[in-house]
Structure formats: C-alpha cells, structure tokens
Amino acid sequence: MTSITVTVEDDDGSEVGWFVQLLSWAPNDVHLIVHDLKFVGEHDKKFHFSSADLPSGEYGLRLALQGPGRKVGASVTSPSAIFYPAGKSWPLSLKVPTTTTQTSNTWFFRT
C-alpha cells in the first residue's frame, strides 16, 4: 500500500477554475471509486495533494478546467507508470482552447 501524491500547477497560480480527482474501480469493474485527496499545501503556483494509503493497482487522474485559454499541469510523484494514453509521462498539461469554456482529461496509471 502506498500514498499517491498529486501536484497541480496552474499557470496563473490560481486555485479557482480547475479540479482534480483520483479514481479507481471496484473489483468487478462496475463501480467507480473517487478517492479523497487531502490538500497538503501550495508553493510557487504548485498545489500539492495526497491520498490515503491505497493498494497497488490501476488509477485514473482526472483534471477538469474552466476558462478559455487556461492552462494547468498535473503530475503524480508517487511511483507510477502511465499506461493510457500510451507513451506519455508525468507531468502532463491541459489547456482550454480559446474557442471553448471548459475541458477535461483523464490519465490512467499503475502503482
């Protein structure tokens, strides 16, 4: 069992206009589990969160943004390997196109 540490970096240093979720699935793959992320602190436009001790397995990190042109990056600093999308590595970033008001993405990793 290990704690998963998530770091979110907002280009403008704001804690408003984005949220992050840590997801996993029940053993029967039917029920989605949203894990609590405890806010640990903020320093230099980076917001740090930590989960409770969780078993090794597959998880999803969902990042959602609001506001045209907003750009936010996210990374998981606990031992993890992204398996979807293939070939990606931490940190990953997400930007709302100037022609829309919101976007989101989910990256899947194993611990």
PDB file of N, CA and C in Angstrom:
ATOM      1  N   MET A   1       0.851  -1.171   0.000  1.00  0.00           N
ATOM      2  CA  MET A   1       0.000   0.000   0.000  1.00  0.00           C
ATOM      3  C   MET A   1       0.899   1.237   0.000  1.00  0.00           C
ATOM      4  N   THR A   2       0.415   2.245  -0.720  1.00  0.00           N
ATOM      5  CA  THR A   2       1.185   3.476  -0.815  1.00  0.00           C
ATOM      6  C   THR A   2       0.259   4.681  -0.965  1.00  0.00           C
ATOM      7  N   SER A   3       0.745   5.817  -0.555  1.00  0.00           N
ATOM      8  CA  SER A   3       0.018   7.062  -0.747  1.00  0.00           C
ATOM      9  C   SER A   3       0.366   7.621  -2.118  1.00  0.00           C
ATOM     10  N   ILE A   4      -0.614   8.152  -2.806  1.00  0.00           N
ATOM     11  CA  ILE A   4      -0.394   8.760  -4.114  1.00  0.00           C
ATOM     12  C   ILE A   4      -0.338  10.267  -3.922  1.00  0.00           C
ATOM     13  N   THR A   5       0.731  10.885  -4.403  1.00  0.00           N
ATOM     14  CA  THR A   5       0.924  12.330  -4.282  1.00  0.00           C
ATOM     15  C   THR A   5       0.667  12.978  -5.630  1.00  0.00           C
ATOM     16  N   VAL A   6      -0.184  14.000  -5.643  1.00  0.00           N
ATOM     17  CA  VAL A   6      -0.553  14.697  -6.877  1.00  0.00           C
ATOM     18  C   VAL A   6      -0.119  16.156  -6.749  1.00  0.00           C
ATOM     19  N   THR A   7       0.519  16.675  -7.799  1.00  0.00           N
ATOM     20  CA  THR A   7       0.888  18.085  -7.854  1.00  0.00           C
ATOM     21  C   THR A   7       0.194  18.708  -9.048  1.00  0.00           C
ATOM     22  N   VAL A   8      -0.467  19.843  -8.813  1.00  0.00           N
ATOM     23  CA  VAL A   8      -1.152  20.580  -9.876  1.00  0.00           C
ATOM     24  C   VAL A   8      -0.517  21.956  -9.955  1.00  0.00           C
ATOM     25  N   GLU A   9      -0.120  22.356 -11.165  1.00  0.00           N
ATOM     26  CA  GLU A   9       0.497  23.666 -11.367  1.00  0.00           C
ATOM     27  C   GLU A   9      -0.363  24.491 -12.316  1.00  0.00           C
ATOM     28  N   ASP A  10      -0.915  25.582 -11.791  1.00  0.00           N
ATOM     29  CA  ASP A  10      -1.741  26.494 -12.578  1.00  0.00           C
ATOM     30  C   ASP A  10      -0.852  27.628 -13.063  1.00  0.00           C
ATOM     31  N   ASP A  11      -0.887  27.910 -14.373  1.00  0.00           N
ATOM     32  CA  ASP A  11      -0.028  28.954 -14.943  1.00  0.00           C
ATOM     33  C   ASP A  11      -0.164  30.296 -14.251  1.00  0.00           C
ATOM     34  N   ASP A  12      -1.394  30.611 -13.791  1.00  0.00           N
ATOM     35  CA  ASP A  12      -1.564  31.906 -13.132  1.00  0.00           C
ATOM     36  C   ASP A  12      -1.579  31.783 -11.602  1.00  0.00           C
ATOM     37  N   GLY A  13      -1.305  30.593 -11.086  1.00  0.00           N
ATOM     38  CA  GLY A  13      -1.218  30.393  -9.646  1.00  0.00           C
ATOM     39  C   GLY A  13      -2.536  30.389  -8.912  1.00  0.00           C
ATOM     40  N   SER A  14      -3.633  30.262  -9.622  1.00  0.00           N
ATOM     41  CA  SER A  14      -4.954  30.326  -9.006  1.00  0.00           C
ATOM     42  C   SER A  14      -5.463  28.941  -8.626  1.00  0.00           C
ATOM     43  N   GLU A  15      -6.160  28.873  -7.491  1.00  0.00           N
ATOM     44  CA  GLU A  15      -6.816  27.624  -7.100  1.00  0.00           C
ATOM     45  C   GLU A  15      -8.248  27.574  -7.587  1.00  0.00           C
ATOM     46  N   VAL A  16      -8.647  28.551  -8.386  1.00  0.00           N
ATOM     47  CA  VAL A  16     -10.013  28.647  -8.900  1.00  0.00           C
ATOM     48  C   VAL A  16     -10.019  28.258 -10.380  1.00  0.00           C
ATOM     49  N   GLY A  17     -11.057  27.517 -10.802  1.00  0.00           N
ATOM     50  CA  GLY A  17     -11.222  27.207 -12.217  1.00  0.00           C
ATOM     51  C   GLY A  17     -10.716  25.845 -12.632  1.00  0.00           C
ATOM     52  N   TRP A  18     -10.305  25.010 -11.684  1.00  0.00           N
ATOM     53  CA  TRP A  18      -9.878  23.652 -12.004  1.00  0.00           C
ATOM     54  C   TRP A  18     -10.167  22.740 -10.811  1.00  0.00           C
ATOM     55  N   PHE A  19     -10.253  21.442 -11.093  1.00  0.00           N
ATOM     56  CA  PHE A  19     -10.297  20.464 -10.007  1.00  0.00           C
ATOM     57  C   PHE A  19      -9.655  19.173 -10.477  1.00  0.00           C
ATOM     58  N   VAL A  20      -9.194  18.402  -9.529  1.00  0.00           N
ATOM     59  CA  VAL A  20      -8.509  17.150  -9.806  1.00  0.00           C
ATOM     60  C   VAL A  20      -9.180  16.050  -8.987  1.00  0.00           C
ATOM     61  N   GLN A  21      -9.289  14.853  -9.598  1.00  0.00           N
ATOM     62  CA  GLN A  21      -9.881  13.705  -8.913  1.00  0.00           C
ATOM     63  C   GLN A  21      -8.993  12.488  -9.118  1.00  0.00           C
ATOM     64  N   LEU A  22      -8.923  11.652  -8.119  1.00  0.00           N
ATOM     65  CA  LEU A  22      -8.217  10.378  -8.192  1.00  0.00           C
ATOM     66  C   LEU A  22      -9.263   9.271  -8.216  1.00  0.00           C
ATOM     67  N   LEU A  23      -9.237   8.453  -9.254  1.00  0.00           N
ATOM     68  CA  LEU A  23     -10.274   7.451  -9.492  1.00  0.00           C
ATOM     69  C   LEU A  23      -9.699   6.039  -9.508  1.00  0.00           C
ATOM     70  N   SER A  24     -10.517   5.075  -9.142  1.00  0.00           N
ATOM     71  CA  SER A  24     -10.212   3.661  -9.376  1.00  0.00           C
ATOM     72  C   SER A  24     -11.539   2.932  -9.544  1.00  0.00           C
ATOM     73  N   TRP A  25     -11.473   1.622  -9.705  1.00  0.00           N
ATOM     74  CA  TRP A  25     -12.675   0.849  -9.983  1.00  0.00           C
ATOM     75  C   TRP A  25     -12.781  -0.301  -9.011  1.00  0.00           C
ATOM     76  N   ALA A  26     -14.007  -0.664  -8.688  1.00  0.00           N
ATOM     77  CA  ALA A  26     -14.261  -1.815  -7.830  1.00  0.00           C
ATOM     78  C   ALA A  26     -13.779  -3.077  -8.545  1.00  0.00           C
ATOM     79  N   PRO A  27     -13.516  -4.130  -7.777  1.00  0.00           N
ATOM     80  CA  PRO A  27     -13.003  -5.369  -8.382  1.00  0.00           C
ATOM     81  C   PRO A  27     -13.847  -5.892  -9.550  1.00  0.00           C
ATOM     82  N   ASN A  28     -15.153  -5.631  -9.540  1.00  0.00           N
ATOM     83  CA  ASN A  28     -15.995  -6.111 -10.635  1.00  0.00           C
ATOM     84  C   ASN A  28     -16.034  -5.119 -11.797  1.00  0.00           C
ATOM     85  N   ASP A  29     -15.237  -4.027 -11.727  1.00  0.00           N
ATOM     86  CA  ASP A  29     -15.117  -3.028 -12.790  1.00  0.00           C
ATOM     87  C   ASP A  29     -16.422  -2.308 -13.111  1.00  0.00           C
ATOM     88  N   VAL A  30     -17.390  -2.359 -12.224  1.00  0.00           N
ATOM     89  CA  VAL A  30     -18.663  -1.714 -12.479  1.00  0.00           C
ATOM     90  C   VAL A  30     -18.752  -0.365 -11.757  1.00  0.00           C
ATOM     91  N   HIS A  31     -18.290  -0.315 -10.525  1.00  0.00           N
ATOM     92  CA  HIS A  31     -18.447   0.888  -9.710  1.00  0.00           C
ATOM     93  C   HIS A  31     -17.172   1.728  -9.684  1.00  0.00           C
ATOM     94  N   LEU A  32     -17.328   2.996  -9.959  1.00  0.00           N
ATOM     95  CA  LEU A  32     -16.232   3.944  -9.919  1.00  0.00           C
ATOM     96  C   LEU A  32     -16.018   4.398  -8.475  1.00  0.00           C
ATOM     97  N   ILE A  33     -14.764   4.462  -8.060  1.00  0.00           N
ATOM     98  CA  ILE A  33     -14.423   4.923  -6.718  1.00  0.00           C
ATOM     99  C   ILE A  33     -13.653   6.237  -6.869  1.00  0.00           C
ATOM    100  N   VAL A  34     -14.119   7.284  -6.196  1.00  0.00           N
ATOM    101  CA  VAL A  34     -13.414   8.565  -6.175  1.00  0.00           C
ATOM    102  C   VAL A  34     -12.721   8.661  -4.825  1.00  0.00           C
ATOM    103  N   HIS A  35     -11.386   8.696  -4.846  1.00  0.00           N
ATOM    104  CA  HIS A  35     -10.600   8.726  -3.616  1.00  0.00           C
ATOM    105  C   HIS A  35     -10.403  10.158  -3.137  1.00  0.00           C
ATOM    106  N   ASP A  36     -10.423  10.327  -1.829  1.00  0.00           N
ATOM    107  CA  ASP A  36     -10.167  11.638  -1.245  1.00  0.00           C
ATOM    108  C   ASP A  36      -8.716  12.037  -1.481  1.00  0.00           C
ATOM    109  N   LEU A  37      -8.531  13.294  -1.858  1.00  0.00           N
ATOM    110  CA  LEU A  37      -7.202  13.881  -1.950  1.00  0.00           C
ATOM    111  C   LEU A  37      -7.130  14.998  -0.910  1.00  0.00           C
ATOM    112  N   LYS A  38      -6.212  14.873   0.010  1.00  0.00           N
ATOM    113  CA  LYS A  38      -6.035  15.866   1.063  1.00  0.00           C
ATOM    114  C   LYS A  38      -5.101  16.962   0.563  1.00  0.00           C
ATOM    115  N   PHE A  39      -5.523  18.213   0.726  1.00  0.00           N
ATOM    116  CA  PHE A  39      -4.672  19.341   0.352  1.00  0.00           C
ATOM    117  C   PHE A  39      -3.514  19.405   1.337  1.00  0.00           C
ATOM    118  N   VAL A  40      -2.289  19.359   0.807  1.00  0.00           N
ATOM    119  CA  VAL A  40      -1.097  19.374   1.638  1.00  0.00           C
ATOM    120  C   VAL A  40      -0.521  20.784   1.741  1.00  0.00           C
ATOM    121  N   GLY A  41      -0.564  21.533   0.627  1.00  0.00           N
ATOM    122  CA  GLY A  41      -0.038  22.887   0.655  1.00  0.00           C
ATOM    123  C   GLY A  41       0.173  23.444  -0.734  1.00  0.00           C
ATOM    124  N   GLU A  42       0.560  24.724  -0.791  1.00  0.00           N
ATOM    125  CA  GLU A  42       0.802  25.417  -2.059  1.00  0.00           C
ATOM    126  C   GLU A  42       2.119  26.161  -1.948  1.00  0.00           C
ATOM    127  N   HIS A  43       2.907  26.084  -3.013  1.00  0.00           N
ATOM    128  CA  HIS A  43       4.170  26.819  -3.070  1.00  0.00           C
ATOM    129  C   HIS A  43       4.523  27.066  -4.523  1.00  0.00           C
ATOM    130  N   ASP A  44       4.800  28.316  -4.856  1.00  0.00           N
ATOM    131  CA  ASP A  44       5.274  28.695  -6.188  1.00  0.00           C
ATOM    132  C   ASP A  44       4.331  28.224  -7.303  1.00  0.00           C
ATOM    133  N   LYS A  45       3.033  28.510  -7.150  1.00  0.00           N
ATOM    134  CA  LYS A  45       1.983  28.170  -8.116  1.00  0.00           C
ATOM    135  C   LYS A  45       1.726  26.669  -8.225  1.00  0.00           C
ATOM    136  N   LYS A  46       2.236  25.871  -7.299  1.00  0.00           N
ATOM    137  CA  LYS A  46       2.030  24.424  -7.296  1.00  0.00           C
ATOM    138  C   LYS A  46       1.206  24.035  -6.075  1.00  0.00           C
ATOM    139  N   PHE A  47       0.156  23.268  -6.325  1.00  0.00           N
ATOM    140  CA  PHE A  47      -0.752  22.808  -5.281  1.00  0.00           C
ATOM    141  C   PHE A  47      -0.518  21.312  -5.076  1.00  0.00           C
ATOM    142  N   HIS A  48      -0.297  20.900  -3.839  1.00  0.00           N
ATOM    143  CA  HIS A  48       0.075  19.519  -3.533  1.00  0.00           C
ATOM    144  C   HIS A  48      -1.044  18.826  -2.766  1.00  0.00           C
ATOM    145  N   PHE A  49      -1.341  17.593  -3.194  1.00  0.00           N
ATOM    146  CA  PHE A  49      -2.390  16.780  -2.595  1.00  0.00           C
ATOM    147  C   PHE A  49      -1.838  15.386  -2.322  1.00  0.00           C
ATOM    148  N   SER A  50      -2.443  14.685  -1.358  1.00  0.00           N
ATOM    149  CA  SER A  50      -2.004  13.338  -1.028  1.00  0.00           C
ATOM    150  C   SER A  50      -3.221  12.469  -0.721  1.00  0.00           C
ATOM    151  N   SER A  51      -3.146  11.222  -1.139  1.00  0.00           N
ATOM    152  CA  SER A  51      -4.222  10.271  -0.848  1.00  0.00           C
ATOM    153  C   SER A  51      -3.887   9.493   0.423  1.00  0.00           C
ATOM    154  N   ALA A  52      -4.858   8.758   0.906  1.00  0.00           N
ATOM    155  CA  ALA A  52      -4.606   7.775   1.962  1.00  0.00           C
ATOM    156  C   ALA A  52      -3.770   6.651   1.345  1.00  0.00           C
ATOM    157  N   ASP A  53      -3.285   5.734   2.173  1.00  0.00           N
ATOM    158  CA  ASP A  53      -2.582   4.574   1.637  1.00  0.00           C
ATOM    159  C   ASP A  53      -3.560   3.740   0.821  1.00  0.00           C
ATOM    160  N   LEU A  54      -3.177   3.460  -0.413  1.00  0.00           N
ATOM    161  CA  LEU A  54      -4.028   2.704  -1.332  1.00  0.00           C
ATOM    162  C   LEU A  54      -3.274   1.480  -1.830  1.00  0.00           C
ATOM    163  N   PRO A  55      -3.993   0.409  -2.171  1.00  0.00           N
ATOM    164  CA  PRO A  55      -3.323  -0.782  -2.690  1.00  0.00           C
ATOM    165  C   PRO A  55      -2.748  -0.530  -4.078  1.00  0.00           C
ATOM    166  N   SER A  56      -1.742  -1.296  -4.433  1.00  0.00           N
ATOM    167  CA  SER A  56      -1.208  -1.218  -5.797  1.00  0.00           C
ATOM    168  C   SER A  56      -2.322  -1.544  -6.768  1.00  0.00           C
ATOM    169  N   GLY A  57      -2.307  -0.872  -7.911  1.00  0.00           N
ATOM    170  CA  GLY A  57      -3.353  -1.131  -8.889  1.00  0.00           C
ATOM    171  C   GLY A  57      -3.405  -0.063  -9.948  1.00  0.00           C
ATOM    172  N   GLU A  58      -4.525  -0.013 -10.657  1.00  0.00           N
ATOM    173  CA  GLU A  58      -4.730   0.959 -11.725  1.00  0.00           C
ATOM    174  C   GLU A  58      -5.594   2.106 -11.218  1.00  0.00           C
ATOM    175  N   TYR A  59      -5.177   3.325 -11.555  1.00  0.00           N
ATOM    176  CA  TYR A  59      -5.872   4.525 -11.113  1.00  0.00           C
ATOM    177  C   TYR A  59      -6.014   5.489 -12.284  1.00  0.00           C
ATOM    178  N   GLY A  60      -6.920   6.419 -12.141  1.00  0.00           N
ATOM    179  CA  GLY A  60      -7.087   7.480 -13.120  1.00  0.00           C
ATOM    180  C   GLY A  60      -6.957   8.831 -12.430  1.00  0.00           C
ATOM    181  N   LEU A  61      -6.254   9.759 -13.063  1.00  0.00           N
ATOM    182  CA  LEU A  61      -6.158  11.125 -12.566  1.00  0.00           C
ATOM    183  C   LEU A  61      -6.939  11.994 -13.535  1.00  0.00           C
ATOM    184  N   ARG A  62      -8.031  12.592 -13.053  1.00  0.00           N
ATOM    185  CA  ARG A  62      -8.892  13.439 -13.886  1.00  0.00           C
ATOM    186  C   ARG A  62      -8.651  14.890 -13.534  1.00  0.00           C
ATOM    187  N   LEU A  63      -8.402  15.685 -14.560  1.00  0.00           N
ATOM    188  CA  LEU A  63      -8.206  17.119 -14.400  1.00  0.00           C
ATOM    189  C   LEU A  63      -9.245  17.825 -15.248  1.00  0.00           C
ATOM    190  N   ALA A  64      -9.987  18.736 -14.641  1.00  0.00           N
ATOM    191  CA  ALA A  64     -11.011  19.497 -15.356  1.00  0.00           C
ATOM    192  C   ALA A  64     -10.721  20.986 -15.184  1.00  0.00           C
ATOM    193  N   LEU A  65     -10.873  21.749 -16.271  1.00  0.00           N
ATOM    194  CA  LEU A  65     -10.576  23.179 -16.269  1.00  0.00           C
ATOM    195  C   LEU A  65     -11.746  23.968 -16.817  1.00  0.00           C
ATOM    196  N   GLN A  66     -11.862  25.210 -16.347  1.00  0.00           N
ATOM    197  CA  GLN A  66     -12.844  26.142 -16.894  1.00  0.00           C
ATOM    198  C   GLN A  66     -12.156  27.463 -17.173  1.00  0.00           C
ATOM    199  N   GLY A  67     -12.528  28.076 -18.292  1.00  0.00           N
ATOM    200  CA  GLY A  67     -11.992  29.389 -18.652  1.00  0.00           C
ATOM    201  C   GLY A  67     -11.152  29.310 -19.908  1.00  0.00           C
ATOM    202  N   PRO A  68     -11.551  29.999 -20.959  1.00  0.00           N
ATOM    203  CA  PRO A  68     -10.807  29.976 -22.225  1.00  0.00           C
ATOM    204  C   PRO A  68      -9.344  30.354 -22.013  1.00  0.00           C
ATOM    205  N   GLY A  69      -8.458  29.550 -22.589  1.00  0.00           N
ATOM    206  CA  GLY A  69      -7.023  29.820 -22.531  1.00  0.00           C
ATOM    207  C   GLY A  69      -6.341  29.369 -21.256  1.00  0.00           C
ATOM    208  N   ARG A  70      -7.085  28.896 -20.266  1.00  0.00           N
ATOM    209  CA  ARG A  70      -6.478  28.441 -19.006  1.00  0.00           C
ATOM    210  C   ARG A  70      -5.619  27.208 -19.259  1.00  0.00           C
ATOM    211  N   LYS A  71      -4.436  27.167 -18.643  1.00  0.00           N
ATOM    212  CA  LYS A  71      -3.529  26.032 -18.782  1.00  0.00           C
ATOM    213  C   LYS A  71      -3.085  25.577 -17.406  1.00  0.00           C
ATOM    214  N   VAL A  72      -3.200  24.269 -17.164  1.00  0.00           N
ATOM    215  CA  VAL A  72      -2.844  23.679 -15.885  1.00  0.00           C
ATOM    216  C   VAL A  72      -2.099  22.377 -16.153  1.00  0.00           C
ATOM    217  N   GLY A  73      -1.064  22.117 -15.368  1.00  0.00           N
ATOM    218  CA  GLY A  73      -0.318  20.865 -15.476  1.00  0.00           C
ATOM    219  C   GLY A  73      -0.568  20.003 -14.259  1.00  0.00           C
ATOM    220  N   ALA A  74      -0.397  18.696 -14.395  1.00  0.00           N
ATOM    221  CA  ALA A  74      -0.590  17.780 -13.278  1.00  0.00           C
ATOM    222  C   ALA A  74       0.453  16.679 -13.348  1.00  0.00           C
ATOM    223  N   SER A  75       0.857  16.206 -12.177  1.00  0.00           N
ATOM    224  CA  SER A  75       1.778  15.082 -12.130  1.00  0.00           C
ATOM    225  C   SER A  75       1.497  14.242 -10.897  1.00  0.00           C
ATOM    226  N   VAL A  76       1.860  12.979 -10.996  1.00  0.00           N
ATOM    227  CA  VAL A  76       1.787  12.057  -9.875  1.00  0.00           C
ATOM    228  C   VAL A  76       3.219  11.723  -9.525  1.00  0.00           C
ATOM    229  N   THR A  77       3.623  12.037  -8.292  1.00  0.00           N
ATOM    230  CA  THR A  77       5.027  11.863  -7.930  1.00  0.00           C
ATOM    231  C   THR A  77       5.298  10.567  -7.189  1.00  0.00           C
ATOM    232  N   SER A  78       4.259   9.846  -6.810  1.00  0.00           N
ATOM    233  CA  SER A  78       4.453   8.522  -6.242  1.00  0.00           C
ATOM    234  C   SER A  78       4.840   7.590  -7.389  1.00  0.00           C
ATOM    235  N   PRO A  79       5.467   6.469  -7.075  1.00  0.00           N
ATOM    236  CA  PRO A  79       5.852   5.571  -8.174  1.00  0.00           C
ATOM    237  C   PRO A  79       4.642   5.220  -9.038  1.00  0.00           C
ATOM    238  N   SER A  80       4.700   5.574 -10.306  1.00  0.00           N
ATOM    239  CA  SER A  80       3.574   5.306 -11.196  1.00  0.00           C
ATOM    240  C   SER A  80       4.040   5.297 -12.641  1.00  0.00           C
ATOM    241  N   ALA A  81       3.360   4.539 -13.441  1.00  0.00           N
ATOM    242  CA  ALA A  81       3.642   4.491 -14.870  1.00  0.00           C
ATOM    243  C   ALA A  81       2.339   4.682 -15.626  1.00  0.00           C
ATOM    244  N   ILE A  82       2.291   5.675 -16.506  1.00  0.00           N
ATOM    245  CA  ILE A  82       1.088   5.926 -17.299  1.00  0.00           C
ATOM    246  C   ILE A  82       0.937   4.811 -18.330  1.00  0.00           C
ATOM    247  N   PHE A  83      -0.255   4.219 -18.404  1.00  0.00           N
ATOM    248  CA  PHE A  83      -0.492   3.223 -19.449  1.00  0.00           C
ATOM    249  C   PHE A  83      -1.496   3.714 -20.485  1.00  0.00           C
ATOM    250  N   TYR A  84      -2.210   4.801 -20.183  1.00  0.00           N
ATOM    251  CA  TYR A  84      -3.082   5.400 -21.196  1.00  0.00           C
ATOM    252  C   TYR A  84      -3.187   6.891 -20.928  1.00  0.00           C
ATOM    253  N   PRO A  85      -2.936   7.700 -21.927  1.00  0.00           N
ATOM    254  CA  PRO A  85      -2.524   7.338 -23.275  1.00  0.00           C
ATOM    255  C   PRO A  85      -1.080   6.822 -23.304  1.00  0.00           C
ATOM    256  N   ALA A  86      -0.864   5.870 -24.161  1.00  0.00           N
ATOM    257  CA  ALA A  86       0.449   5.225 -24.265  1.00  0.00           C
ATOM    258  C   ALA A  86       1.527   6.239 -24.636  1.00  0.00           C
ATOM    259  N   GLY A  87       2.717   6.019 -24.086  1.00  0.00           N
ATOM    260  CA  GLY A  87       3.866   6.836 -24.426  1.00  0.00           C
ATOM    261  C   GLY A  87       3.965   8.155 -23.683  1.00  0.00           C
ATOM    262  N   LYS A  88       3.049   8.447 -22.773  1.00  0.00           N
ATOM    263  CA  LYS A  88       3.059   9.705 -22.018  1.00  0.00           C
ATOM    264  C   LYS A  88       3.815   9.524 -20.707  1.00  0.00           C
ATOM    265  N   SER A  89       4.306  10.636 -20.158  1.00  0.00           N
ATOM    266  CA  SER A  89       4.954  10.605 -18.853  1.00  0.00           C
ATOM    267  C   SER A  89       4.615  11.890 -18.101  1.00  0.00           C
ATOM    268  N   TRP A  90       4.751  11.835 -16.790  1.00  0.00           N
ATOM    269  CA  TRP A  90       4.454  12.990 -15.948  1.00  0.00           C
ATOM    270  C   TRP A  90       5.546  14.032 -16.101  1.00  0.00           C
ATOM    271  N   PRO A  91       5.281  15.315 -15.992  1.00  0.00           N
ATOM    272  CA  PRO A  91       3.968  15.933 -15.833  1.00  0.00           C
ATOM    273  C   PRO A  91       3.237  16.058 -17.168  1.00  0.00           C
ATOM    274  N   LEU A  92       1.923  16.115 -17.110  1.00  0.00           N
ATOM    275  CA  LEU A  92       1.081  16.324 -18.287  1.00  0.00           C
ATOM    276  C   LEU A  92       0.340  17.632 -18.116  1.00  0.00           C
ATOM    277  N   SER A  93       0.014  18.279 -19.219  1.00  0.00           N
ATOM    278  CA  SER A  93      -0.708  19.547 -19.102  1.00  0.00           C
ATOM    279  C   SER A  93      -1.968  19.507 -19.946  1.00  0.00           C
ATOM    280  N   LEU A  94      -2.861  20.410 -19.598  1.00  0.00           N
ATOM    281  CA  LEU A  94      -4.156  20.510 -20.260  1.00  0.00           C
ATOM    282  C   LEU A  94      -4.465  21.979 -20.428  1.00  0.00           C
ATOM    283  N   LYS A  95      -4.967  22.357 -21.606  1.00  0.00           N
ATOM    284  CA  LYS A  95      -5.289  23.758 -21.873  1.00  0.00           C
ATOM    285  C   LYS A  95      -6.674  23.852 -22.493  1.00  0.00           C
ATOM    286  N   VAL A  96      -7.449  24.817 -21.995  1.00  0.00           N
ATOM    287  CA  VAL A  96      -8.776  25.070 -22.561  1.00  0.00           C
ATOM    288  C   VAL A  96      -8.585  25.879 -23.840  1.00  0.00           C
ATOM    289  N   PRO A  97      -9.085  25.396 -24.982  1.00  0.00           N
ATOM    290  CA  PRO A  97      -8.984  26.179 -26.212  1.00  0.00           C
ATOM    291  C   PRO A  97      -9.668  27.539 -26.049  1.00  0.00           C
ATOM    292  N   THR A  98      -9.197  28.529 -26.766  1.00  0.00           N
ATOM    293  CA  THR A  98      -9.780  29.872 -26.655  1.00  0.00           C
ATOM    294  C   THR A  98     -11.201  29.919 -27.216  1.00  0.00           C
ATOM    295  N   THR A  99     -11.594  28.893 -27.962  1.00  0.00           N
ATOM    296  CA  THR A  99     -12.930  28.869 -28.566  1.00  0.00           C
ATOM    297  C   THR A  99     -13.964  28.147 -27.709  1.00  0.00           C
ATOM    298  N   THR A 100     -13.550  27.603 -26.545  1.00  0.00           N
ATOM    299  CA  THR A 100     -14.482  26.905 -25.650  1.00  0.00           C
ATOM    300  C   THR A 100     -14.306  27.418 -24.220  1.00  0.00           C
ATOM    301  N   THR A 101     -15.168  26.951 -23.318  1.00  0.00           N
ATOM    302  CA  THR A 101     -15.106  27.437 -21.937  1.00  0.00           C
ATOM    303  C   THR A 101     -14.594  26.397 -20.947  1.00  0.00           C
ATOM    304  N   GLN A 102     -14.509  25.130 -21.362  1.00  0.00           N
ATOM    305  CA  GLN A 102     -14.045  24.102 -20.429  1.00  0.00           C
ATOM    306  C   GLN A 102     -13.503  22.895 -21.166  1.00  0.00           C
ATOM    307  N   THR A 103     -12.698  22.112 -20.465  1.00  0.00           N
ATOM    308  CA  THR A 103     -12.184  20.855 -20.995  1.00  0.00           C
ATOM    309  C   THR A 103     -11.775  19.969 -19.828  1.00  0.00           C
ATOM    310  N   SER A 104     -11.579  18.691 -20.090  1.00  0.00           N
ATOM    311  CA  SER A 104     -11.087  17.773 -19.068  1.00  0.00           C
ATOM    312  C   SER A 104     -10.383  16.616 -19.748  1.00  0.00           C
ATOM    313  N   ASN A 105      -9.580  15.913 -18.972  1.00  0.00           N
ATOM    314  CA  ASN A 105      -8.914  14.728 -19.474  1.00  0.00           C
ATOM    315  C   ASN A 105      -8.641  13.816 -18.290  1.00  0.00           C
ATOM    316  N   THR A 106      -8.500  12.529 -18.562  1.00  0.00           N
ATOM    317  CA  THR A 106      -8.160  11.549 -17.540  1.00  0.00           C
ATOM    318  C   THR A 106      -6.985  10.738 -18.037  1.00  0.00           C
ATOM    319  N   TRP A 107      -5.956  10.620 -17.191  1.00  0.00           N
ATOM    320  CA  TRP A 107      -4.783   9.812 -17.499  1.00  0.00           C
ATOM    321  C   TRP A 107      -4.779   8.623 -16.565  1.00  0.00           C
ATOM    322  N   PHE A 108      -4.457   7.454 -17.100  1.00  0.00           N
ATOM    323  CA  PHE A 108      -4.529   6.217 -16.333  1.00  0.00           C
ATOM    324  C   PHE A 108      -3.122   5.706 -16.049  1.00  0.00           C
ATOM    325  N   PHE A 109      -2.894   5.282 -14.801  1.00  0.00           N
ATOM    326  CA  PHE A 109      -1.549   4.854 -14.400  1.00  0.00           C
ATOM    327  C   PHE A 109      -1.636   3.686 -13.426  1.00  0.00           C
ATOM    328  N   ARG A 110      -0.495   3.011 -13.270  1.00  0.00           N
ATOM    329  CA  ARG A 110      -0.401   1.887 -12.334  1.00  0.00           C
ATOM    330  C   ARG A 110       0.600   2.237 -11.236  1.00  0.00           C
ATOM    331  N   THR A 111       0.287   1.763 -10.046  1.00  0.00           N
ATOM    332  CA  THR A 111       1.230   1.934  -8.938  1.00  0.00           C
ATOM    333  C   THR A 111       1.715   0.574  -8.483  1.00  0.00           C
TER     334      THR A 111
END
